[in-house]
Tab-separated table of C-alpha atoms and ligand atoms in Angstrom:
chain	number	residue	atom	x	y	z
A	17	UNK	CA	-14.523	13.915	8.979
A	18	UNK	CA	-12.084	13.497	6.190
A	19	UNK	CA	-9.868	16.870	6.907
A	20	UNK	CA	-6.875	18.512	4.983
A	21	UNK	CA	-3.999	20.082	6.951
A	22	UNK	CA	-1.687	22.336	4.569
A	23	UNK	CA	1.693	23.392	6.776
A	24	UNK	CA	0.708	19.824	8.234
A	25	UNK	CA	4.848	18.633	8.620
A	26	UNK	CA	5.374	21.678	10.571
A	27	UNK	CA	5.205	22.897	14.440
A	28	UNK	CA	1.963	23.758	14.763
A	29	UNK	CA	0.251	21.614	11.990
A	30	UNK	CA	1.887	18.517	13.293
A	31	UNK	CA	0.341	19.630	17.019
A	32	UNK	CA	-3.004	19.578	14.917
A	33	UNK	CA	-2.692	17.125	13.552
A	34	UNK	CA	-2.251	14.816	16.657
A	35	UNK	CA	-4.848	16.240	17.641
A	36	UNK	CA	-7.353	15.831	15.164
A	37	UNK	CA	-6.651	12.061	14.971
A	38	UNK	CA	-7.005	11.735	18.220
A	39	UNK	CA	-10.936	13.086	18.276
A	40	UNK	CA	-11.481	10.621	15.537
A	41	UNK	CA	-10.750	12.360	11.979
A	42	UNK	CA	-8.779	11.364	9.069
A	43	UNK	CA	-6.053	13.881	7.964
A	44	UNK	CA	-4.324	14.505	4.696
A	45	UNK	CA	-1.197	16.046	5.677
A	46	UNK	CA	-0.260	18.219	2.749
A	47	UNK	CA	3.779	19.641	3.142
A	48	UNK	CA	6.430	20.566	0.701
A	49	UNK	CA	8.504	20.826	3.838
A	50	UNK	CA	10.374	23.759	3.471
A	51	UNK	CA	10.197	24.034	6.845
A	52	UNK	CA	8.375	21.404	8.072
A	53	UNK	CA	9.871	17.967	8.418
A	54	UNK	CA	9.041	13.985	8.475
A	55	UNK	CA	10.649	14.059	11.899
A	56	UNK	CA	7.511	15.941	12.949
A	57	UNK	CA	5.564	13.196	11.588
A	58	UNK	CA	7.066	10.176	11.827
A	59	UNK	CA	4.970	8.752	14.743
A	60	UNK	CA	2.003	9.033	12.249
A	61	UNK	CA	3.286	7.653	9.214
A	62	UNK	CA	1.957	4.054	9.907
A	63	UNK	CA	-1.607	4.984	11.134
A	64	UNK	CA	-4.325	3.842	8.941
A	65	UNK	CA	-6.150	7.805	9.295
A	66	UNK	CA	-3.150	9.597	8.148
A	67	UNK	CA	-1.752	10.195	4.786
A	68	UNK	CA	1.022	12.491	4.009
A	69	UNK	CA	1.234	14.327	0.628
A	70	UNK	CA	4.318	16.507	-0.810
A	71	UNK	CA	2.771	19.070	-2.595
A	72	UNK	CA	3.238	23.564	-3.019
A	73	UNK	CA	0.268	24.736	-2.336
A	74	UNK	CA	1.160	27.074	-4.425
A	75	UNK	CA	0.085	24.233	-7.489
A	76	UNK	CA	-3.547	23.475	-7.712
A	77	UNK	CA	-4.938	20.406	-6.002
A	78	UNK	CA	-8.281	18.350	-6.053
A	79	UNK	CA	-9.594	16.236	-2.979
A	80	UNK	CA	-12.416	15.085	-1.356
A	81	UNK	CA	-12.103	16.599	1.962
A	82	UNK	CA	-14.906	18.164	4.162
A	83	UNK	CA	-12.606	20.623	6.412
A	84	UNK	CA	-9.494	22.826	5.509
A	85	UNK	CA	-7.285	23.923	7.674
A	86	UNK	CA	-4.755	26.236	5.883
A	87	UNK	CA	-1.191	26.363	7.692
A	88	UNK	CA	1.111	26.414	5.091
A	89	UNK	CA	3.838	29.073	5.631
A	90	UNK	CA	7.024	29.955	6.682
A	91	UNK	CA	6.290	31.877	10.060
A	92	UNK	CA	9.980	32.590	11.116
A	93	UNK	CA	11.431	35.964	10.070
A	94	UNK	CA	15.146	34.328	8.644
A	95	UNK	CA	12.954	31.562	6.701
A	96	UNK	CA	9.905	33.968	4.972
A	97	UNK	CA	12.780	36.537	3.914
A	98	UNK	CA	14.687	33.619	2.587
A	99	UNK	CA	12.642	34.005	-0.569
A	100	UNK	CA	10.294	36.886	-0.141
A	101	UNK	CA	8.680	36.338	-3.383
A	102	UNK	CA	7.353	32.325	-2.332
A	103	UNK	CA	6.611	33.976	0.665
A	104	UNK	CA	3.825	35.990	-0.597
A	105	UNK	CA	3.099	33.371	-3.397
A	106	UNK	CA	2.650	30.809	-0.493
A	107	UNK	CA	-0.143	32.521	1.234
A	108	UNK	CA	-1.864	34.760	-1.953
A	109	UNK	CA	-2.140	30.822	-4.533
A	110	UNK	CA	-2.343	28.773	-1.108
A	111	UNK	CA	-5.454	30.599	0.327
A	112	UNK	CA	-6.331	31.404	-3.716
A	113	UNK	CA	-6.529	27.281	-3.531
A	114	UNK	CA	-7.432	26.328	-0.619
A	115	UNK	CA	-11.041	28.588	-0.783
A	116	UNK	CA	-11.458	27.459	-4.497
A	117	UNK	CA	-11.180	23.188	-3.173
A	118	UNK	CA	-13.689	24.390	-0.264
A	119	UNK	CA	-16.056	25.800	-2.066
A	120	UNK	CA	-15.897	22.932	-4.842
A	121	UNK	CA	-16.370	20.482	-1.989
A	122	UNK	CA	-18.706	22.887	0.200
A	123	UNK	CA	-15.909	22.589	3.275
A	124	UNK	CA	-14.877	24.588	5.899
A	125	UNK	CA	-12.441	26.096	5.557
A	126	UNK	CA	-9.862	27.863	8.267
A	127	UNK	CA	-7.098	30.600	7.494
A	128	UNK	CA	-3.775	30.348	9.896
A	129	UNK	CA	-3.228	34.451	9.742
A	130	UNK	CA	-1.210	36.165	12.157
A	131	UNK	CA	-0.776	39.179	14.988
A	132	UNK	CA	1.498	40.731	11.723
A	133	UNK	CA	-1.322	41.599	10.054
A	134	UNK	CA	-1.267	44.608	12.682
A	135	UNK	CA	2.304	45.244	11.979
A	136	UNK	CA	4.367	47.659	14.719
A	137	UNK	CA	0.735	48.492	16.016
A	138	UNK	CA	-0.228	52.075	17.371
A	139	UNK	CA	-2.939	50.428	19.624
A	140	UNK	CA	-2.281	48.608	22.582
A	141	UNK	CA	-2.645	46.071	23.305
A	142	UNK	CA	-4.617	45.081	19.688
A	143	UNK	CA	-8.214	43.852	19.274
A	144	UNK	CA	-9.325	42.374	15.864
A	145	UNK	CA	-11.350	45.894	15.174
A	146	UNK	CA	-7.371	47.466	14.951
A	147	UNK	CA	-6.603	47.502	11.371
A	148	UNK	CA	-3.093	47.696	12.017
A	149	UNK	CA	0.220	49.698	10.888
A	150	UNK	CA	2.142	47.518	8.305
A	151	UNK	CA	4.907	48.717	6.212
A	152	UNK	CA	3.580	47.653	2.539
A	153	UNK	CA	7.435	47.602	0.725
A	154	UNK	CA	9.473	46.267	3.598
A	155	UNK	CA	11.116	43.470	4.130
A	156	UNK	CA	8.847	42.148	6.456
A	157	UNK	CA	5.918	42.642	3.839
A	158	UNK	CA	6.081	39.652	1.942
A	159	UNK	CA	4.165	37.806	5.104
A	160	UNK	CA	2.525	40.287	6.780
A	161	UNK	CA	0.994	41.629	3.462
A	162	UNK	CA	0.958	38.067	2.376
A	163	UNK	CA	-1.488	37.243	5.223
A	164	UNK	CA	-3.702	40.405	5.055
A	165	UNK	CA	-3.976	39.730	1.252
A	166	UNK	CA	-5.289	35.680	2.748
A	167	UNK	CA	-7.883	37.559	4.821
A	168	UNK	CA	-9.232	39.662	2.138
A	169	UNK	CA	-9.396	36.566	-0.148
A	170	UNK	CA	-11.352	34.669	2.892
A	171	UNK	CA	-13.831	37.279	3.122
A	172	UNK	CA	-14.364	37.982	-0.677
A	173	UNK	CA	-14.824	34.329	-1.263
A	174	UNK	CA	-17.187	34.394	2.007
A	175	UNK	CA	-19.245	37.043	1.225
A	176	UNK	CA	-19.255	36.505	-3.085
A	177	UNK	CA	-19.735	33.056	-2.535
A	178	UNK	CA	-20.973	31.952	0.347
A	179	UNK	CA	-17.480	29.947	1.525
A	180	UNK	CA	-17.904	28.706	5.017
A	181	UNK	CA	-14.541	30.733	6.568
A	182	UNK	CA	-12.729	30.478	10.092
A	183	UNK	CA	-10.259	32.685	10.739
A	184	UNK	CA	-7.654	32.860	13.539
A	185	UNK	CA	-4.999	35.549	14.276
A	186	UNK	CA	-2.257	33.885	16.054
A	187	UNK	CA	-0.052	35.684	18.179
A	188	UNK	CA	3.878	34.260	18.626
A	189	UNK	CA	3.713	30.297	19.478
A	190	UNK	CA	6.161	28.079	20.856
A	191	UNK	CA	7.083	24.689	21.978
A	192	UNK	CA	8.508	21.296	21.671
A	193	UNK	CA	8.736	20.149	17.390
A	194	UNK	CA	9.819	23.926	16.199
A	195	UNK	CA	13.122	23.541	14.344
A	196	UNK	CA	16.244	23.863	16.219
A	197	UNK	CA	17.519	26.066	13.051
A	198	UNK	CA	14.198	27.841	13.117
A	199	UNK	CA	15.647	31.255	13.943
A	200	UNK	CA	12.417	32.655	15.993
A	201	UNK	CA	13.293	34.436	19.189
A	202	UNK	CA	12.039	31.340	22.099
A	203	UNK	CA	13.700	28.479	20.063
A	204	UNK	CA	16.835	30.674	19.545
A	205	UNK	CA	17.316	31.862	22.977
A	206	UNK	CA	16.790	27.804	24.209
A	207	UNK	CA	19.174	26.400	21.827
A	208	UNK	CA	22.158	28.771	22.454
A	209	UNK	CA	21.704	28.243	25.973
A	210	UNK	CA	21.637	24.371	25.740
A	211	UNK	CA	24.527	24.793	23.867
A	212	UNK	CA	26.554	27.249	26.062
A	213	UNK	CA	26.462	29.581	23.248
A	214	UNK	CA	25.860	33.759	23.570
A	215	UNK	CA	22.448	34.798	23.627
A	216	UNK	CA	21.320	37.164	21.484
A	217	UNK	CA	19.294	40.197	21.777
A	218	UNK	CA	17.996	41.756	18.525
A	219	UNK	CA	18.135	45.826	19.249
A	220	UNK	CA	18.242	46.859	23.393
A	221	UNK	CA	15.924	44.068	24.074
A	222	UNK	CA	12.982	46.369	25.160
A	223	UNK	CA	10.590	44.989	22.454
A	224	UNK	CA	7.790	43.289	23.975
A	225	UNK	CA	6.259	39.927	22.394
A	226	UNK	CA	3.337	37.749	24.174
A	227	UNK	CA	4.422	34.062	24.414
A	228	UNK	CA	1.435	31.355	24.114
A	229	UNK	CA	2.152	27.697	24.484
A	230	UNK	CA	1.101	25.205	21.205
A	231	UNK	CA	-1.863	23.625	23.328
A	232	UNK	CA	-3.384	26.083	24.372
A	233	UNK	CA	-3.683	27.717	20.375
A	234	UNK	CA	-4.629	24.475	19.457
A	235	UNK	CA	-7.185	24.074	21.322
A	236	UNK	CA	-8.715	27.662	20.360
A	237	UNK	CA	-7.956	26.543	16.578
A	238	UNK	CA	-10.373	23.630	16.932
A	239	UNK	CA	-13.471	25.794	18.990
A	240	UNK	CA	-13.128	28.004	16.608
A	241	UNK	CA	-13.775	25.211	13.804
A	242	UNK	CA	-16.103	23.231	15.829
A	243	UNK	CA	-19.125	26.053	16.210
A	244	UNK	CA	-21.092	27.813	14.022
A	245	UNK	CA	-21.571	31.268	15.211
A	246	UNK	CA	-18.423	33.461	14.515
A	247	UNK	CA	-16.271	33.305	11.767
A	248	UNK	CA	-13.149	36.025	12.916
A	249	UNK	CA	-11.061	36.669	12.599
A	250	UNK	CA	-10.524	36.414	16.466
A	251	UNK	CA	-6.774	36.926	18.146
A	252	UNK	CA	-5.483	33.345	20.022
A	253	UNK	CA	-2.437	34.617	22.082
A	254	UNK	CA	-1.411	34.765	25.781
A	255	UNK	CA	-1.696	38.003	27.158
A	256	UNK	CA	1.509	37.654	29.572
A	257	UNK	CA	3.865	40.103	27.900
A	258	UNK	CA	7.456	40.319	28.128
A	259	UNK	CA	10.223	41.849	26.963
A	260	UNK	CA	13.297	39.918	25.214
A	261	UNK	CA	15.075	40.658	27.680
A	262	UNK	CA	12.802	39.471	30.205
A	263	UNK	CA	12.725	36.233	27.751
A	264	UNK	CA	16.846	36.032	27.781
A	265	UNK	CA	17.193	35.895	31.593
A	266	UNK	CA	14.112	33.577	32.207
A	267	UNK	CA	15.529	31.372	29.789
A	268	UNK	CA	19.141	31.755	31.519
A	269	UNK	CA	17.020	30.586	34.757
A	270	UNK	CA	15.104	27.815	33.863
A	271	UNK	CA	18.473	26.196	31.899
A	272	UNK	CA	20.886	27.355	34.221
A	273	UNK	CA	23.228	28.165	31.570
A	274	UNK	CA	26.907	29.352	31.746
A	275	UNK	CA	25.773	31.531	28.294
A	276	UNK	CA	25.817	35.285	28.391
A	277	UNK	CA	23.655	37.841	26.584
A	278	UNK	CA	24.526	39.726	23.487
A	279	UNK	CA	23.529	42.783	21.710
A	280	UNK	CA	23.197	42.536	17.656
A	281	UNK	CA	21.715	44.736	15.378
A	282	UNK	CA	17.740	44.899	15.431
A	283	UNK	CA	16.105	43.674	12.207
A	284	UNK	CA	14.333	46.428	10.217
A	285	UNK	CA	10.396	47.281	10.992
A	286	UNK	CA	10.730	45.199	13.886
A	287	UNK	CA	7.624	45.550	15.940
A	288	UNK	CA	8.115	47.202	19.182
A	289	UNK	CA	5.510	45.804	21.086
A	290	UNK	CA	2.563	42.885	20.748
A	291	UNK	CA	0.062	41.971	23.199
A	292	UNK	CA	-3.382	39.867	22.159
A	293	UNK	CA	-6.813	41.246	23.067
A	294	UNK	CA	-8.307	38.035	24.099
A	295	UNK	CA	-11.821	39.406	25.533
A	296	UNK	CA	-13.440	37.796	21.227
A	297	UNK	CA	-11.919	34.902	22.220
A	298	UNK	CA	-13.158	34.695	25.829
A	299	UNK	CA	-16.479	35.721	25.407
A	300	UNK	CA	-17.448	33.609	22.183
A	301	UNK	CA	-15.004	30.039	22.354
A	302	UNK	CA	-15.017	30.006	26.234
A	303	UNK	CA	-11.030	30.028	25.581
A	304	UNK	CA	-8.033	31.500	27.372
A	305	UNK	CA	-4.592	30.045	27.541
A	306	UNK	CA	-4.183	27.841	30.963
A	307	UNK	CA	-0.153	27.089	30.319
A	308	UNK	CA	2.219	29.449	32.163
A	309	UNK	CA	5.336	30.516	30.735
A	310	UNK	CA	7.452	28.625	33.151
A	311	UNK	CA	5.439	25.305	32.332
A	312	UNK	CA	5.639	25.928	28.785
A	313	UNK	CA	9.185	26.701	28.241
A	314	UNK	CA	10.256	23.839	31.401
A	315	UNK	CA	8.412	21.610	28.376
A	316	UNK	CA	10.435	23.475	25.597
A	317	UNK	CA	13.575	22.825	27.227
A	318	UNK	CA	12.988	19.215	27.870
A	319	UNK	CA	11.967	18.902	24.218
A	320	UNK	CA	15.833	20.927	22.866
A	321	UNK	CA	17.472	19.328	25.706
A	322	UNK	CA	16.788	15.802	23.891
A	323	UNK	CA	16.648	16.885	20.582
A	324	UNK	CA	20.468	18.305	20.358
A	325	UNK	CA	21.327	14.873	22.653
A	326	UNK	CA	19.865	13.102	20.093
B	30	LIG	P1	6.435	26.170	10.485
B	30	LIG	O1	7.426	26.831	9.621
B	30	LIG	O2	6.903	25.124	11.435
B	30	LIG	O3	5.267	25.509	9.619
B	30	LIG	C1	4.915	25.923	8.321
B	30	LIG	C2	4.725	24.680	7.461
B	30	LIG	O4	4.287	25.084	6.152
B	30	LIG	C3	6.029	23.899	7.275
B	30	LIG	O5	5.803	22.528	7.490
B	30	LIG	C4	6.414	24.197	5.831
B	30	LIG	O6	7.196	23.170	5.242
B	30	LIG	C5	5.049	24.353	5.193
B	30	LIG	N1	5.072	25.130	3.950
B	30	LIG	C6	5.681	26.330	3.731
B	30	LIG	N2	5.480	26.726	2.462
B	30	LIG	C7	4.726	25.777	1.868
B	30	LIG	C8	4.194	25.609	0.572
B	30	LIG	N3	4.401	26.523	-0.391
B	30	LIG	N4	3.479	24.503	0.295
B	30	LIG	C9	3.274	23.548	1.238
B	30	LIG	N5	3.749	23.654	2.494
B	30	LIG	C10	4.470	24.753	2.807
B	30	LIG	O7	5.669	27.328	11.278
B	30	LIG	P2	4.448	27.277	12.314
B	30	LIG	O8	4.842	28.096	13.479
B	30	LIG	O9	3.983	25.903	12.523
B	30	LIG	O10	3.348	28.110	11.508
B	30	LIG	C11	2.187	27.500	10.962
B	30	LIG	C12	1.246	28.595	10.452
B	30	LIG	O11	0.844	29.423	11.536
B	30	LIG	C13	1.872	29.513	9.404
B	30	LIG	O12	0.889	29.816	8.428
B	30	LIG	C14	2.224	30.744	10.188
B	30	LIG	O13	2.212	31.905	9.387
B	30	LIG	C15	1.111	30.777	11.233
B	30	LIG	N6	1.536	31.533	12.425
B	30	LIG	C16	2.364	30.964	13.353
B	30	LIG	C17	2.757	31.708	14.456
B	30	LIG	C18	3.641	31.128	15.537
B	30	LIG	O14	4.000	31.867	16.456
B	30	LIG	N7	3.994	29.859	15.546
B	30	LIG	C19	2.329	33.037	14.608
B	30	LIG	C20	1.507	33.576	13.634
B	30	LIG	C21	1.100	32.818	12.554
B	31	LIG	N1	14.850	38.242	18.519
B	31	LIG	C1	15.988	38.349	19.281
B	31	LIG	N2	16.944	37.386	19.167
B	31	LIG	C2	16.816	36.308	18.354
B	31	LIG	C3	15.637	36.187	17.580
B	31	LIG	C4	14.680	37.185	17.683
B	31	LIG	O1	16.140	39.301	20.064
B	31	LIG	O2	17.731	35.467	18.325
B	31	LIG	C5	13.784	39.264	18.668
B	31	LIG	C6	13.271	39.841	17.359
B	31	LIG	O3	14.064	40.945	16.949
B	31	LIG	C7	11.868	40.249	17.763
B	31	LIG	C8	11.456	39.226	18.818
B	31	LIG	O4	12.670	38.649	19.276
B	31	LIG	O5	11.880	41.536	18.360
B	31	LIG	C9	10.569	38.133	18.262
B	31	LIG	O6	11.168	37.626	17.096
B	31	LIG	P1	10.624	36.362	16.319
B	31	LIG	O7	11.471	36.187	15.112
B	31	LIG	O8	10.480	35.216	17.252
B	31	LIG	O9	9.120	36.733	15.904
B	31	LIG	P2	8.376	38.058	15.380
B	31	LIG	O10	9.341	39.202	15.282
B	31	LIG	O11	7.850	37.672	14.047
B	31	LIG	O12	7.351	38.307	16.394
C-alpha cells in the first residue's frame, strides 16, 4: 500500500514509519518539522519507498494514497503552549484534511488522539466509555480540546459519510528519537541526569502518569489499522503506573547519576493521575505492552547517552 504519515519526522511517526517499510509499504512522510526533525529520518532518505514532504497540514493537500495515518502534532506540554492557537489549528484543519483526502481517495484513515482527551479524569483508571474532565479555556485546552474536536470530526465524517476511521488514544510514550529539548517528563528527567544536572519535579511529585515504550504502541497502532472490526477509539498505554517521583529515582538508578531532585512549581490543570484501561485493547487486537519499564528506559538511556556524546 501507498500510505501517508503526517507527524512522520517526529518520535513516534518516524517509529512508524520504519515500521511500515519494513512490512512492505511505501510512505509519504509529510512534516513541517516543528518538532520533528531530518535527524529522525535520515536513515530513510535514500530508500526508493520513502519520500519526505514539508508541508502544514494545516494547508490543503492532494495525493494518491490508500491509508492515512494522522500524527501531526506537538504532543509536549512546553511545545503545544508555544503557540496555542497552531496548536488547535494543527489538529481541527489537519484532521479537517486528512478525512476530506480519505474520503476523496476512499482510504483509511487513522486519528493519533490522546489519554488528554479525559483531562484530570474523575474515573480511575479510564476506559474509552469515560468522557473525561477537561478544562475547555485553559492553557492546556488548545490540545486536549484540539484532539476531542479531531474525534468528533472522525466520527461525523464516519457516520455522514461513510469514512473508513481508526482511532487510537495514546497514553504518555517514550523512547529513543524524542528530542533532547522536548521538555516531556521521561526525556527531561534522562537528559538532566546524563548531564549531571538537577532533576526536576513539577508540584510534590505525587502525580501519577503510565509509561509505555514506542514498540509496543506501535505495534497496537498497526492491529488496529490492519482489521476490520472496531474502529475506537481504543486506549494503547501500559498500565504500570508511577508517580514522578517514582520516575526521578528510577531514573537516578538506572543512570547512576551524581544529580539531585528538585521541586518547581506545578504547571496549571496538571492531571493528577493517568492510568490506561487496556481490557478494548486486549480483548479485540490481542495487544498488551510486553516492554518493562526498566528495559525501556535501559534503551532510552543508551539512546541520550549517545545522542548528547554525539
Ligand atoms: P512529536 O512532537 O515528536 O511529533 C509530532 C510531529 O508532528 C513532529 O514531527 C512535528 O514536526 C509534526 N507537526 C507538528 N505540527 C505540524 C503541522 N502543522 N504540520 C505538519 N507536521 C506537524 O510527538 P510524538 O510524541 O511523536 O507525537 C505524535 C502524535 O501522537 C501527536 O499527534 C501526539 O499528539 C500523539 N500523542 C503522543 C503521545 C506520546 O506520549 N508520545 C501521547 C498522546 C498522543
Ligand atoms: N513533569 C515534571 N518534570 C519535568 C517535566 C514534567 O515533573 O521536567 C511532570 C508534569 O508536571 C506532569 C508529568 O511530569 O505531571 C508528565 O508530564 P509530561 O509533560 O511528560 O506529559 P503530560 O503532562 O502531558 O502527561
Amino acid at each position: 500500500m501507498r500510505i501517508l504519515i503526517t507527524g512522520g519526522a517526529g518520535f513516534l511517526g518516524s517509529h512508524l514509519t520504519d515500521r511500515l517499510l519494513e512490512d512492505g509499504h511505501e510512505i509519504i512522510c509529510m512534516d513541517n518539522l516543528f518538532t520533528g526533525s531530518k535527524r529522525n529520518i535520515a536513515h530513510l532518505m535514500q530508500n526508493p519507498n520513502f519520500e519526505f514532504l514539508r508541508h502544514d497540514v494545516t494547508d490543503p493537500f492532494k495525493l494518491e494514497v490508500d491509508q492515512i495515518y494522522n500524527l501531526a502534532c506537538p504532543a509536549s506540554p512546553v511545545h503545544y503552549q508555544y503557540n496555542a492557537i497552531k496548536t488547535i489549528k494543527t489538529s481541527v484543519m489537519g484532521a479537517i484534511n486528512c478525512l476530506g483526502l480519505a474520503k476523496r481517495v476512499n482510504a483509511r484513515v487513522f486519528q493519533a488522539s490522546t489519554s488528554e482527551v479525559y483531562g484530570d479524569p474523575e474515573v480511575h483508571p479510564q476506559p474509552e466509555s469515560y468522557w473525561g474532565s477537561v478544562n475547555p479555556i485553559g492553557i492546556r485546552s488548545c490540545y486536549d480540546e484540539g484532539k476531542r474536536c479531531a474525534e468528533t470530526l472522525f466520527f461525523d465524517y464516519h457516520r455522514q459519510n461513510g469514512v473508513d476511521i481508526r482511532i487510537v488514544r495514546i497514553f504518555n510514550t517514550y523512547g529513543p528519537r524524542m528530542s533532547p529539548e522536548d521538555g516531556r517528563v521521561v526525556s527531561n528527567f534522562i537528559v538532566q541526569a546524563l548531564r549531571g544536572e538537577d532533576i526536576t519535579i513539577y508540584g510534590d511529585g505525587s502525580q501519577t502518569r503510565s509509561f509505555c515504550y514506542y514498540s509496543d504502541l506501535i505495534d497496537g497502532f498497526v492491529r488496529l489499522m490492519e482489521q476490520d472490526k472496531l474502529v475506537g477509539p481504543v486506549n494503547i498505554g501500559n498500565p504500570g503506573e508511577f508517580t514522578m517521583l517514582e520516575l526521578a529515582e528510577k531514573v537516578i538508578q538506572l543512570t547512576g547519576t551524581q544529580s539531585r531532585i528538585v521541586y518547581e512549581a506545578l504547571p496549571a490543570d496538571d492531571p493528577k493521575q493517568r492510568q490506561p484501561d487496556i481490557e478494548l485493547a486486549k480483548t479485540e487486537l490481542g495487544w498488551e505492552p510486553r516492554v518493562s519499564p526498566d528495559e525501556g528506559l535501559v534503551e532510552t538511556i543508551d539512546y541520550f547517552r549517545s545522542y548528547l556524546d554525539s
